[in-house]
Amino acid sequence: MEKTKEKRIRRLKRKRIWPSVIGLFVIVGFILVAIVGEFTTLFINILSRELMYGYRLSMKVAESYEAIGEDNSRTPEQMVELYHDMMDELEAVCVYGAQGEILWSSSDMIPKKEEAVTAVLSPMGKEVAVDMVLSESVSLFTIDSNGDMEINEKLLAMIDFSNIYRDGNQLLADEDIWYLIPMNEHTVCVLCKLRIYGHDLQMAVLGMSFLVLVVVLFSLYYLWTLVSMVISQKRTTKIIYTDMITGGENWLAFIRKSTKRIRKVKRGRANKKLAVIHLRMKKYRSFCTCFGFIKGEELIERIYLLLKKQMRRGEVLAHHEKADFGMLLSCSGDEELILRLTTMLQKIDSSFPEIKLKFAIGVCYVEHFHDDVEDLYNNAVLARELCGEDKEPQIGFFNIEMSKQRLWEQKVEADMERALENREFQVYLQPKFSTGEETLGGAEALVRWIHPTEGFVPPNKFIPIFERNGFILKLDDYMLHEVARQQAEWIEQGWKVVPISVNVSRAHFTREDLAEHICEIVDQYHVPHNVIELELTESAFFDDKQVLLTTVRKLRNAGFSVSMDDFGAGYSSLNSLKELSIDVLKIDADFFRGADSLDRGMLIVSEVIDLAKKLNMKIVAEGIESREQVDFLTDQECDMIQGYYFAKPMPIEEFEKNYKKI
Ligand code: C2E
Ligand code: CA
Ligand code: CA
């Protein structure tokens, strides 16, 4: 359950943050790549334009040189004249012969062929250029047969972009580029300046800077949104993991932290024991009834804080619900753990001198690092439930038997509704015999579960579970229906019926209209009320005395016989006899266990019988197994006997066969 919640929270967190973060990176990355791409294209266009200009100029020089020399009559004067015409645009011109010798040069700055060609151009493409130049020369660009220009990256590397902003007139590129134009018999080499100024790019840079600024602002805004989202998520997380009563961590946090801790410790240190603790403050409801819920919650908060102070590093504590707390403690074994828990209780005790608080504790050790915290806690709860009330300190340790019991409980709970629908619960009847004549005087209806896979299941294996989960209310109603229906059937068949008693669990005594409810069921079958007896346990007297007294009075007024079951078992109180007027007292079977007629138990039985007689009650002795006991009870003028000596509980068909013969 808690795990599902935890998963949902995690999914919620992941869903909101990650798409936004990824989205931001993708958008910003995309825009930046686009900007850089656009800028590079722009720059290359400018560069190509400048290079193309130099190239065209060089071609013009080469062609003019070819033209004046067509008749092989070039003279230095003609060359000087030609050079002078273009000298504003040219830096230098030189002509190489077929063997690489310099035929003519415009200045002393004669480019040595080896280094002259730091930049090489071949109008016909790269391959030709390579042929034309020396090995160390680099072709900075080439023009293919379609006239498209391809610029070598080395040329781009020569350019200093850092100046663009400082000064638009700053030269970004100021390179001497030798254009090498191969002609028929010679090569014309023209030196042009490649100049690119900052202002050529400045507008583009400004535009792009603006874009970058927008991107940055957008990113900042987005980041801010993300940060606030994370902050608000952290806050939400804090709320999700906070207990509203104690202000500390809540149950979800307990499960999360404990799970992490268990995984960590169990993988690491094998000698360290971890224990999941369930601690319950007893009688919290009564405390709230007396002092109110606000005081109750304040008390829980104070207990939480006192416990918190005693937690060691890595240990976990949380308020679970009502007056329950969960803890994950580390210890070396039972002894140390009991000592710690007792110390905790003592500290709480000394902090509340004005009230006596009582606690019950369940412990379940962690065995495997993959153990589920909720299961461990439930085991600890079971250990607390099964630990005796009178133990001091009341600490119960979970064991494997309890685990089997839990599995059985889970099975019972899973099957019970279906069992009721499929009529798997069967009524068994145990006869009650009168003393003296020893004839059938009544019977008790006892339930049996005929389970489709488990077979015959006795009531002690499921009644206590039903009493805990409330299903006993449905089962008792079912039994009452079955008994009333059976009595109606027998009456209709003309048989002489004896009263059949039905057990009424103490859980029923929370409803004030219990008597009306019982009447309503029985009346559906139109049977006289005196053929039904209702067995109440004495313990119901201690729950809600008033409801019990009123119900008994109403039931007796309605003509039902009411008996007090198990008298003398558990905490019996003669006081209940004083206040409660009932018809039958059933003396508990425990009085007759391992006892002979001289036993103290027998003495008490005879006194109880005497007392009941004086109070006008009938006596039924339960669990009678021997002739001796029967004789003793007959002597004591006990009215009826129920026990294996006469008969065990049996199915209705058998009861009919044995006792309904006309
Ligand atoms: P209980 O109401 O005290 O029922 C008497 C129990 O004592 C029955 O056990 C019965 O079989 C047993 N018993 C009778 N005579 C002897 C005897 O001579 N020797 C021994 N050793 N035992 C004897 P059972 O049927 O197992 O029922 C156990 C308990 O389960 C009942 O105790 C009753 O508290 C509860 N129970 C059974 N059926 C119902 C039901 O329909 N509703 C409720 N609420 N409780 C039921
Ligand atoms: Ca009974
Ligand atoms: Ca009984």
XYZ file of C-alpha atoms and ligand atoms in Angstrom:
710
model
C 0.000 0.000 0.000
C 2.670 2.442 1.118
C 4.856 1.240 -1.718
C 2.224 2.148 -4.266
C 1.979 5.629 -2.774
C 5.758 5.953 -2.864
C 5.852 4.916 -6.528
C 3.180 7.458 -7.385
C 5.136 10.232 -5.680
C 8.296 9.282 -7.534
C 6.472 9.190 -10.859
C 4.994 12.586 -10.123
C 8.429 14.069 -9.491
C 10.032 12.544 -12.550
C 7.178 13.556 -14.799
C 7.417 17.240 -14.051
C 11.144 17.986 -13.968
C 12.884 15.862 -16.553
C 10.925 16.760 -19.672
C 11.454 20.426 -18.849
C 15.208 20.044 -18.338
C 15.616 18.015 -21.500
C 13.357 20.451 -23.362
C 15.516 23.382 -22.258
C 18.736 21.737 -23.390
C 17.264 20.734 -26.721
C 15.841 24.186 -27.469
C 18.951 26.105 -26.374
C 21.247 23.664 -28.150
C 19.202 23.891 -31.312
C 19.220 27.695 -31.324
C 22.951 27.896 -30.622
C 23.796 25.433 -33.368
C 21.576 27.421 -35.734
C 23.325 30.674 -34.767
C 26.808 29.245 -35.185
C 25.805 27.663 -38.502
C 24.326 30.894 -39.787
C 27.372 32.874 -38.732
C 29.783 30.462 -40.351
C 27.834 30.504 -43.608
C 27.822 34.275 -43.617
C 31.523 34.487 -42.985
C 32.341 31.932 -45.622
C 30.270 33.879 -48.123
C 32.269 37.030 -47.362
C 35.515 35.114 -47.555
C 34.522 33.475 -50.835
C 33.571 36.837 -52.281
C 36.987 38.284 -51.387
C 38.861 35.254 -52.630
C 36.861 35.222 -55.816
C 37.695 38.848 -56.365
C 41.434 38.140 -56.024
C 41.081 35.154 -58.260
C 39.311 37.110 -61.006
C 41.976 39.802 -60.799
C 44.713 37.211 -61.092
C 42.953 35.624 -64.083
C 42.737 39.014 -65.705
C 46.478 39.576 -65.199
C 47.266 36.124 -66.503
C 45.031 36.573 -69.563
C 46.446 40.043 -70.304
C 49.928 38.594 -70.001
C 48.952 35.851 -72.424
C 47.447 38.431 -74.821
C 50.459 40.659 -75.046
C 52.673 37.698 -75.463
C 50.808 35.872 -78.170
C 53.404 36.750 -80.749
C 56.141 36.007 -78.233
C 57.104 39.659 -78.185
C 56.653 40.414 -74.493
C 59.013 43.012 -73.312
C 59.706 44.088 -69.746
C 58.291 47.488 -70.621
C 55.005 45.964 -71.672
C 54.874 44.024 -68.424
C 55.593 47.131 -66.388
C 52.844 48.951 -68.275
C 50.398 46.142 -67.630
C 51.346 45.981 -63.992
C 51.019 49.732 -63.634
C 47.477 49.670 -64.992
C 46.454 47.355 -62.169
C 48.878 48.244 -59.484
C 46.249 49.801 -57.228
C 44.773 46.418 -56.773
C 47.791 44.174 -57.043
C 50.595 43.683 -54.594
C 52.973 41.871 -56.856
C 53.095 39.824 -60.033
C 55.595 37.290 -61.149
C 55.776 34.837 -63.968
C 57.398 31.416 -63.739
C 58.659 29.573 -66.703
C 57.898 25.934 -67.404
C 60.873 24.841 -65.258
C 59.886 27.068 -62.381
C 62.409 29.821 -63.278
C 61.299 33.408 -62.795
C 60.640 34.995 -66.149
C 59.471 38.321 -64.881
C 58.760 39.904 -61.544
C 57.151 43.224 -60.591
C 59.401 43.871 -57.658
C 62.390 42.676 -55.754
C 60.075 40.811 -53.523
C 60.357 37.856 -55.781
C 58.496 34.995 -54.343
C 60.717 31.990 -54.117
C 58.757 29.269 -55.623
C 59.027 27.043 -52.503
C 57.337 29.543 -50.197
C 55.623 31.863 -52.617
C 52.780 29.583 -52.858
C 51.485 29.631 -49.339
C 48.203 29.996 -51.073
C 47.568 28.192 -54.195
C 44.763 28.374 -56.579
C 44.027 26.116 -59.362
C 41.118 27.133 -61.541
C 40.690 23.534 -62.543
C 40.451 21.995 -59.139
C 42.507 20.610 -56.346
C 44.284 17.861 -58.241
C 45.772 20.273 -60.705
C 46.775 22.578 -57.891
C 48.681 19.816 -56.181
C 50.535 19.123 -59.377
C 51.452 22.719 -59.684
C 52.841 23.404 -56.255
C 55.608 22.174 -54.143
C 54.843 19.703 -51.492
C 54.828 22.120 -48.521
C 52.497 24.525 -50.233
C 48.936 24.480 -49.116
C 45.971 24.982 -51.312
C 43.825 27.376 -49.298
C 40.886 27.050 -51.583
C 39.915 25.372 -54.771
C 37.355 26.037 -57.411
C 35.808 23.044 -59.070
C 34.691 22.777 -62.685
C 31.258 24.198 -61.762
C 32.888 27.309 -60.428
C 32.031 26.462 -56.814
C 34.590 27.453 -54.259
C 35.760 25.222 -51.442
C 37.715 26.919 -48.682
C 40.370 25.055 -46.734
C 39.843 25.147 -42.974
C 43.431 26.345 -42.537
C 42.458 29.639 -44.052
C 39.616 29.990 -41.577
C 42.014 29.303 -38.732
C 44.143 32.284 -39.739
C 41.350 34.697 -38.996
C 41.067 36.433 -35.647
C 37.431 36.910 -34.824
C 38.071 38.383 -31.394
C 38.459 41.821 -32.979
C 35.008 42.115 -34.435
C 33.564 43.850 -31.427
C 36.424 45.988 -30.430
C 36.557 47.784 -33.700
C 34.505 47.360 -36.765
C 37.423 48.641 -38.861
C 39.810 46.153 -37.416
C 41.212 43.774 -39.939
C 40.030 40.290 -39.270
C 41.982 38.873 -42.130
C 45.029 40.465 -43.668
C 46.722 37.746 -45.579
C 48.945 37.725 -48.637
C 47.460 35.246 -50.970
C 49.383 34.109 -53.974
C 47.104 33.158 -56.794
C 48.876 30.757 -59.062
C 47.361 30.714 -62.526
C 48.769 27.989 -64.760
C 48.894 29.028 -68.410
C 50.165 27.164 -71.420
C 53.889 27.421 -70.964
C 54.252 29.402 -67.832
C 52.563 30.158 -64.616
C 51.413 33.614 -63.639
C 51.633 34.257 -59.969
C 49.714 37.202 -58.540
C 49.928 38.395 -54.969
C 46.710 39.887 -53.704
C 45.866 41.024 -50.257
C 42.971 39.273 -48.606
C 41.390 41.775 -46.306
C 38.257 41.272 -44.277
C 37.201 44.001 -41.924
C 35.267 43.684 -38.705
C 32.411 45.820 -40.025
C 31.727 43.261 -42.747
C 30.526 40.951 -40.010
C 29.458 43.409 -37.395
C 25.794 43.584 -38.333
C 25.606 39.854 -38.452
C 27.382 39.631 -35.144
C 25.042 42.198 -33.629
C 22.003 40.301 -34.837
C 23.388 37.093 -33.541
C 24.371 38.636 -30.251
C 20.812 39.787 -29.876
C 19.646 36.265 -30.579
C 22.126 34.868 -28.089
C 20.897 37.394 -25.539
C 17.331 36.294 -26.143
C 18.398 32.687 -25.763
C 20.272 33.472 -22.566
C 17.312 35.397 -21.134
C 14.958 32.662 -22.148
C 17.246 30.066 -20.586
C 17.510 32.088 -17.388
C 13.756 32.427 -17.185
C 13.379 28.750 -17.879
C 16.018 27.895 -15.309
C 14.262 30.082 -12.774
C 11.008 28.260 -13.492
C 12.800 24.969 -13.050
C 14.437 26.039 -9.821
C 11.134 27.238 -8.389
C 9.567 23.993 -9.525
C 12.262 22.026 -7.715
C 11.823 24.190 -4.623
C 8.061 23.782 -4.632
C 8.508 20.083 -5.231
C 10.843 19.870 -2.256
C 8.208 21.628 -0.201
C 5.503 19.291 -1.440
C 7.746 16.341 -0.695
C 8.256 17.676 2.807
C 4.508 17.933 3.264
C 3.989 14.454 1.853
C 6.498 13.024 4.310
C 5.402 15.000 7.359
C 3.131 13.681 10.050
C 0.431 16.201 10.872
C 0.237 15.275 14.533
C 3.890 15.104 15.542
C 5.377 17.404 12.892
C 8.027 14.726 12.388
C 8.315 12.170 9.651
C 5.235 10.225 8.755
C 4.602 6.625 7.907
C 5.497 6.987 4.241
C 8.869 8.425 5.217
C 9.331 5.605 7.700
C 8.807 2.973 5.016
C 11.102 4.785 2.597
C 13.938 5.407 5.029
C 13.730 2.020 6.685
C 13.786 0.233 3.332
C 16.941 2.136 2.342
C 18.564 1.475 5.700
C 17.776 -2.229 5.630
C 19.251 -2.608 2.147
C 22.399 -0.754 3.240
C 23.059 -2.421 6.574
C 22.195 -5.934 5.508
C 24.550 -5.735 2.569
C 27.323 -4.266 4.662
C 27.581 -5.540 8.222
C 26.329 -9.034 8.894
C 26.802 -8.884 12.687
C 24.530 -5.867 13.093
C 20.912 -6.677 13.779
C 18.074 -4.462 12.717
C 14.701 -4.657 14.390
C 11.381 -3.179 13.351
C 9.470 -2.101 16.426
C 5.786 -1.477 16.854
C 5.025 0.553 19.967
C 1.475 1.195 21.094
C 0.314 3.417 23.876
C -2.528 1.562 25.530
C -5.883 3.082 26.406
C -5.397 6.038 24.075
C -9.130 6.098 23.388
C -9.922 6.342 27.067
C -7.378 9.146 27.395
C -9.071 11.056 24.548
C -12.501 10.420 26.033
C -11.346 11.918 29.324
C -9.178 14.803 28.095
C -10.284 15.364 24.496
C -8.599 14.676 21.145
C -6.459 17.811 21.162
C -4.814 16.771 24.407
C -4.527 13.280 22.972
C -2.623 14.571 19.968
C -0.410 16.734 22.149
C 0.440 13.646 24.147
C 1.352 11.750 20.976
C 3.602 14.627 19.900
C 5.387 14.687 23.246
C 5.910 10.935 23.190
C 7.258 11.217 19.652
C 9.759 13.891 20.690
C 10.892 11.854 23.683
C 11.434 8.810 21.484
C 13.168 10.901 18.835
C 15.764 12.043 21.350
C 16.691 8.439 21.939
C 17.203 7.491 18.326
C 20.776 6.788 17.261
C 22.338 7.651 13.920
C 20.650 5.794 11.076
C 17.676 4.731 13.169
C 14.183 5.605 12.033
C 11.103 6.667 13.957
C 7.610 7.689 12.865
C 4.137 8.023 14.206
C 1.938 5.472 12.489
C -1.681 6.028 13.477
C -3.670 6.742 16.627
C -1.227 5.890 19.419
C 1.069 3.642 17.391
C 4.701 4.310 16.565
C 7.111 2.491 14.287
C 10.864 2.320 14.841
C 13.810 0.778 13.091
C 16.507 0.162 15.686
C 19.905 -1.451 15.443
C 21.171 -3.706 18.203
C 23.327 -6.698 18.940
C 20.513 -8.906 20.234
C 17.447 -9.373 22.462
C 19.149 -8.275 25.651
C 20.374 -4.945 24.365
C 17.094 -4.283 22.622
C 14.978 -4.988 25.708
C 17.243 -2.713 27.730
C 16.890 0.105 25.214
C 13.145 -0.242 24.946
C 12.724 -0.333 28.712
C 14.892 2.758 29.053
C 12.745 4.517 26.458
C 9.582 3.638 28.361
C 11.134 4.747 31.645
C 12.066 8.110 30.153
C 8.522 8.587 28.875
C 7.167 7.503 32.231
C 9.289 10.006 34.126
C 8.183 12.800 31.770
C 4.543 12.246 32.669
C 4.441 12.040 36.459
C 0.794 13.062 36.506
C -0.521 10.112 34.437
C 0.311 6.438 34.250
C 0.906 5.591 30.618
C 1.068 1.967 29.545
C 2.759 0.637 26.434
C 2.881 -2.632 24.546
C 5.657 -3.439 22.108
C 6.110 -5.896 19.258
C 9.518 -6.674 17.759
C 10.391 -8.252 14.437
C 14.025 -8.691 13.429
C 15.096 -8.041 9.847
C 16.366 -11.305 8.381
C 17.009 -10.424 4.738
C 17.939 -7.175 3.080
C 14.977 -7.544 0.716
C 12.461 -7.890 3.567
C 9.448 -5.655 3.168
C 9.197 -3.048 5.935
C 5.413 -3.144 6.036
C 5.421 -6.925 6.416
C 8.004 -6.667 9.179
C 5.919 -4.047 10.939
C 2.778 -6.170 10.637
C 4.734 -9.063 12.130
C 5.739 -6.795 15.010
C 2.071 -5.872 15.475
C 1.184 -9.554 15.576
C 3.941 -10.175 18.116
C 2.487 -7.385 20.261
C -1.017 -8.805 19.952
C 0.088 -12.289 20.920
C 2.207 -11.108 23.824
C 0.549 -11.627 27.207
C -1.141 -8.595 28.750
C 0.382 -9.313 32.127
C 4.002 -9.285 30.918
C 6.079 -6.391 32.215
C 7.520 -4.784 30.139
C 5.030 -5.945 27.577
C 7.398 -6.811 24.721
C 6.595 -9.573 22.244
C 9.108 -11.006 19.767
C 7.920 -12.279 16.436
C 8.691 -15.902 15.578
C 8.060 -18.246 12.684
C 5.002 -19.812 14.324
C 3.410 -16.405 14.350
C 4.232 -16.092 10.710
C 2.335 -19.324 9.996
C -0.505 -17.939 12.069
C -0.445 -14.758 9.981
C -0.611 -16.734 6.742
C -3.521 -18.681 8.121
C -5.217 -15.456 9.158
C -4.765 -14.049 5.684
C -6.270 -17.183 4.196
C -9.213 -17.101 6.583
C -9.846 -13.463 5.791
C -9.640 -14.077 2.069
C -12.053 -17.018 2.220
C -14.608 -16.011 4.858
C -17.105 -14.079 2.714
C -17.143 -16.774 0.070
C -17.535 -19.420 2.774
C -20.593 -17.693 4.164
C -22.153 -17.392 0.714
C -21.397 -21.036 -0.127
C -22.765 -22.230 3.208
C -19.405 -23.753 4.179
C -20.182 -22.965 7.833
C -22.214 -25.749 9.331
C -24.190 -25.923 12.522
C -23.173 -28.724 14.872
C -25.309 -29.407 17.898
C -24.046 -30.599 21.260
C -26.801 -31.965 23.469
C -27.286 -30.861 27.057
C -28.601 -33.523 29.357
C -30.650 -33.108 32.482
C -29.204 -34.611 35.643
C -31.264 -37.327 37.269
C -33.310 -38.682 34.360
C -30.440 -37.916 32.034
C -32.615 -36.969 29.149
C -32.104 -34.387 26.435
C -32.850 -30.954 27.872
C -31.268 -28.656 25.318
C -28.384 -28.242 22.894
C -25.735 -25.762 21.989
C -25.158 -24.690 18.397
C -21.458 -24.722 17.581
C -20.072 -23.733 14.243
C -17.803 -25.864 12.042
C -16.143 -24.764 8.827
C -16.090 -27.363 6.104
C -13.437 -25.738 3.954
C -13.154 -26.896 0.305
C -9.361 -27.364 0.543
C -8.601 -27.373 4.283
C -11.395 -29.773 5.183
C -12.900 -29.728 8.666
C -11.807 -26.612 10.551
C -12.597 -26.335 14.300
C -13.865 -22.965 15.597
C -10.792 -22.115 17.669
C -8.897 -21.757 14.364
C -11.154 -19.032 12.999
C -13.444 -17.598 15.721
C -10.648 -15.503 17.342
C -9.773 -14.128 13.881
C -13.406 -13.267 13.193
C -13.605 -11.628 16.587
C -10.683 -9.407 15.637
C -11.901 -8.483 12.169
C -15.585 -8.166 13.029
C -16.775 -10.975 10.785
C -18.078 -12.722 13.892
C -21.122 -10.432 13.697
C -22.109 -11.914 10.346
C -21.315 -15.451 11.432
C -23.360 -15.245 14.631
C -26.310 -13.855 12.672
C -25.962 -16.717 10.231
C -25.944 -19.261 13.071
C -29.016 -17.649 14.599
C -30.823 -17.796 11.237
C -29.869 -21.454 10.807
C -30.950 -22.446 14.319
C -34.252 -20.555 14.106
C -34.934 -22.071 10.679
C -34.130 -25.555 11.994
C -36.367 -25.137 15.038
C -39.198 -23.890 12.794
C -38.756 -26.946 10.566
C -38.831 -29.352 13.531
C -41.853 -27.625 15.051
C -43.623 -27.887 11.718
C -42.764 -31.585 11.567
C -44.419 -31.951 14.971
C -41.289 -32.800 16.897
C -40.849 -31.823 20.485
C -38.074 -29.273 20.422
C -35.615 -28.419 23.182
C -34.068 -24.948 23.534
C -30.990 -24.506 21.407
C -28.444 -22.022 22.575
C -26.563 -19.766 20.194
C -23.334 -18.003 21.076
C -23.432 -14.215 20.964
C -19.932 -12.777 20.731
C -19.020 -9.778 22.885
C -18.452 -7.774 19.695
C -22.236 -7.476 19.318
C -22.525 -5.399 22.433
C -21.469 -2.250 20.656
C -24.919 -1.996 19.058
C -27.656 -0.684 21.225
C -30.413 -2.320 19.165
C -28.945 -5.804 19.558
C -32.085 -7.201 21.227
C -34.317 -5.843 18.437
C -31.896 -7.228 15.851
C -32.054 -10.717 17.395
C -35.875 -10.585 17.593
C -36.046 -9.552 13.946
C -33.976 -12.556 12.840
C -35.852 -15.105 14.936
C -39.253 -13.693 14.009
C -38.579 -14.289 10.333
C -39.069 -18.018 11.096
C -42.110 -17.581 13.351
C -40.733 -19.673 16.179
C -41.507 -19.033 19.847
C -38.635 -17.187 21.514
C -38.322 -19.707 24.314
C -36.828 -22.326 21.961
C -33.784 -20.098 21.495
C -31.246 -19.441 24.209
C -28.547 -16.825 23.894
C -25.124 -17.474 25.392
C -23.255 -14.334 26.354
C -19.774 -14.345 27.749
C -19.086 -12.760 31.042
C -16.325 -10.655 29.442
C -18.982 -8.580 27.601
C -19.836 -7.242 31.027
C -16.526 -5.367 31.086
C -16.933 -3.685 27.678
C -20.085 -1.675 27.877
C -21.949 -2.688 30.969
C -24.959 -0.549 30.213
C -25.548 -1.964 26.728
C -25.207 -5.474 28.144
C -27.652 -4.892 30.986
C -30.233 -3.267 28.714
C -29.894 -5.924 26.018
C -30.263 -8.772 28.507
C -33.315 -7.149 30.008
C -34.927 -6.629 26.592
C -34.134 -10.180 25.470
C -35.587 -11.720 28.607
C -38.655 -9.531 28.303
C -39.023 -10.784 24.738
C -39.105 -14.348 26.054
C -35.574 -15.499 25.215
C -33.572 -17.439 27.697
C -30.191 -15.825 28.402
C -27.202 -17.713 29.727
C -23.829 -16.607 30.972
C -21.206 -18.709 29.215
C -17.808 -19.739 30.564
C -18.546 -18.600 34.093
C -15.375 -18.798 36.113
C -13.011 -18.592 33.124
C -10.750 -15.563 32.776
C -11.507 -12.620 34.954
C -14.679 -13.706 36.587
C -16.491 -11.357 38.847
C -19.261 -12.215 41.229
C -20.266 -8.617 40.839
C -21.623 -9.390 37.381
C -24.031 -11.874 38.958
C -25.283 -9.199 41.296
C -26.159 -6.759 38.541
C -27.066 -9.067 35.711
C -30.212 -11.099 35.985
C -29.920 -14.068 33.658
C -31.595 -17.425 33.314
C -28.721 -19.844 33.064
C -25.186 -19.979 34.410
C -22.784 -22.161 32.431
C -19.909 -23.270 34.600
C -16.715 -23.324 32.604
C -15.134 -26.635 31.685
C -11.826 -25.551 33.272
C -13.224 -26.349 36.731
C -13.399 -30.000 35.797
C -10.054 -30.390 34.115
C -7.778 -32.790 35.978
C -9.863 -32.500 39.084
C -11.540 -35.095 41.263
C -14.567 -34.554 43.404
C -12.499 -33.616 46.440
C -10.590 -30.993 44.594
C -10.825 -27.301 45.552
C -12.384 -26.747 42.103
C -15.244 -29.018 42.998
C -15.720 -27.130 46.216
C -16.055 -23.901 44.311
C -18.419 -25.529 41.816
C -20.722 -26.658 44.592
C -20.658 -23.175 46.122
C -21.343 -21.534 42.757
C -24.260 -23.903 42.167
C -25.615 -23.023 45.574
C -25.262 -19.329 44.920
C -26.884 -19.571 41.468
C -29.812 -21.481 42.922
C -30.325 -18.718 45.435
C -30.273 -16.222 42.597
C -32.903 -18.263 40.751
C -30.650 -19.354 37.945
C -30.370 -22.701 36.261
C -26.942 -24.326 36.146
C -25.293 -26.020 33.171
C -21.924 -27.646 33.668
C -19.751 -27.738 30.563
C -17.000 -30.081 29.473
C -18.116 -33.064 31.508
C -16.228 -36.160 30.492
C -16.657 -38.739 33.239
C -19.330 -40.579 35.149
C -17.810 -39.340 38.385
C -18.304 -35.754 37.361
C -21.891 -36.464 36.330
C -22.621 -38.066 39.707
C -21.010 -35.217 41.570
C -23.032 -32.637 39.650
C -26.224 -34.623 40.159
C -25.521 -34.623 43.896
C -25.010 -30.878 43.784
C -28.335 -30.458 42.003
C -26.785 -28.990 38.890
C -29.576 -28.755 36.307
C -27.926 -29.794 33.100
C -24.728 -31.284 31.804
C -23.001 -30.694 28.502
C -19.964 -32.740 27.704
C -18.315 -35.543 25.826
C -19.534 -37.961 28.469
C -22.975 -37.731 26.903
C -22.218 -36.536 23.416
C -19.832 -34.540 21.314
C -21.096 -31.777 19.015
C -22.612 -33.452 15.940
C -24.089 -32.514 12.570
C -27.816 -31.765 12.523
C -28.638 -34.981 10.639
C -26.958 -37.031 13.347
C -28.700 -35.044 16.069
C -32.006 -35.713 14.331
C -31.247 -39.411 14.031
C -30.279 -39.738 17.700
C -32.745 -37.481 19.443
C -35.761 -36.854 17.263
C -37.148 -40.349 17.161
C -40.795 -40.176 17.999
P -17.943 -22.643 24.061
O -19.080 -21.747 23.723
O -17.526 -22.664 25.480
O -18.345 -24.079 23.563
C -18.049 -25.222 24.217
C -16.834 -25.847 23.692
O -16.429 -26.911 24.526
C -17.081 -26.454 22.322
O -15.871 -26.368 21.599
C -17.319 -27.895 22.631
O -17.067 -28.783 21.576
C -16.370 -28.095 23.784
N -16.745 -29.206 24.631
C -18.000 -29.574 25.027
N -17.930 -30.624 25.833
C -16.623 -30.940 25.982
C -15.920 -31.939 26.708
O -16.504 -32.779 27.418
N -14.599 -31.962 26.644
C -13.940 -31.060 25.892
N -12.609 -31.140 25.852
N -14.549 -30.097 25.192
C -15.889 -30.035 25.234
P -15.864 -25.850 20.149
O -17.083 -26.328 19.433
O -14.544 -26.185 19.614
O -16.030 -24.342 20.337
C -15.045 -23.596 20.921
C -15.504 -22.210 21.162
O -15.733 -21.539 19.926
C -16.820 -22.107 21.839
O -16.683 -22.284 23.181
C -17.283 -20.740 21.488
O -16.681 -19.807 22.329
C -16.730 -20.585 20.103
N -17.809 -20.826 19.145
C -18.209 -21.971 18.562
N -19.234 -21.732 17.727
C -19.502 -20.383 17.807
C -20.450 -19.524 17.191
O -21.304 -19.926 16.407
N -20.403 -18.195 17.535
C -19.486 -17.713 18.434
N -19.497 -16.452 18.736
N -18.587 -18.515 19.029
C -18.603 -19.835 18.713
Ca -21.020 -21.381 24.385
Ca -18.630 -22.344 27.240
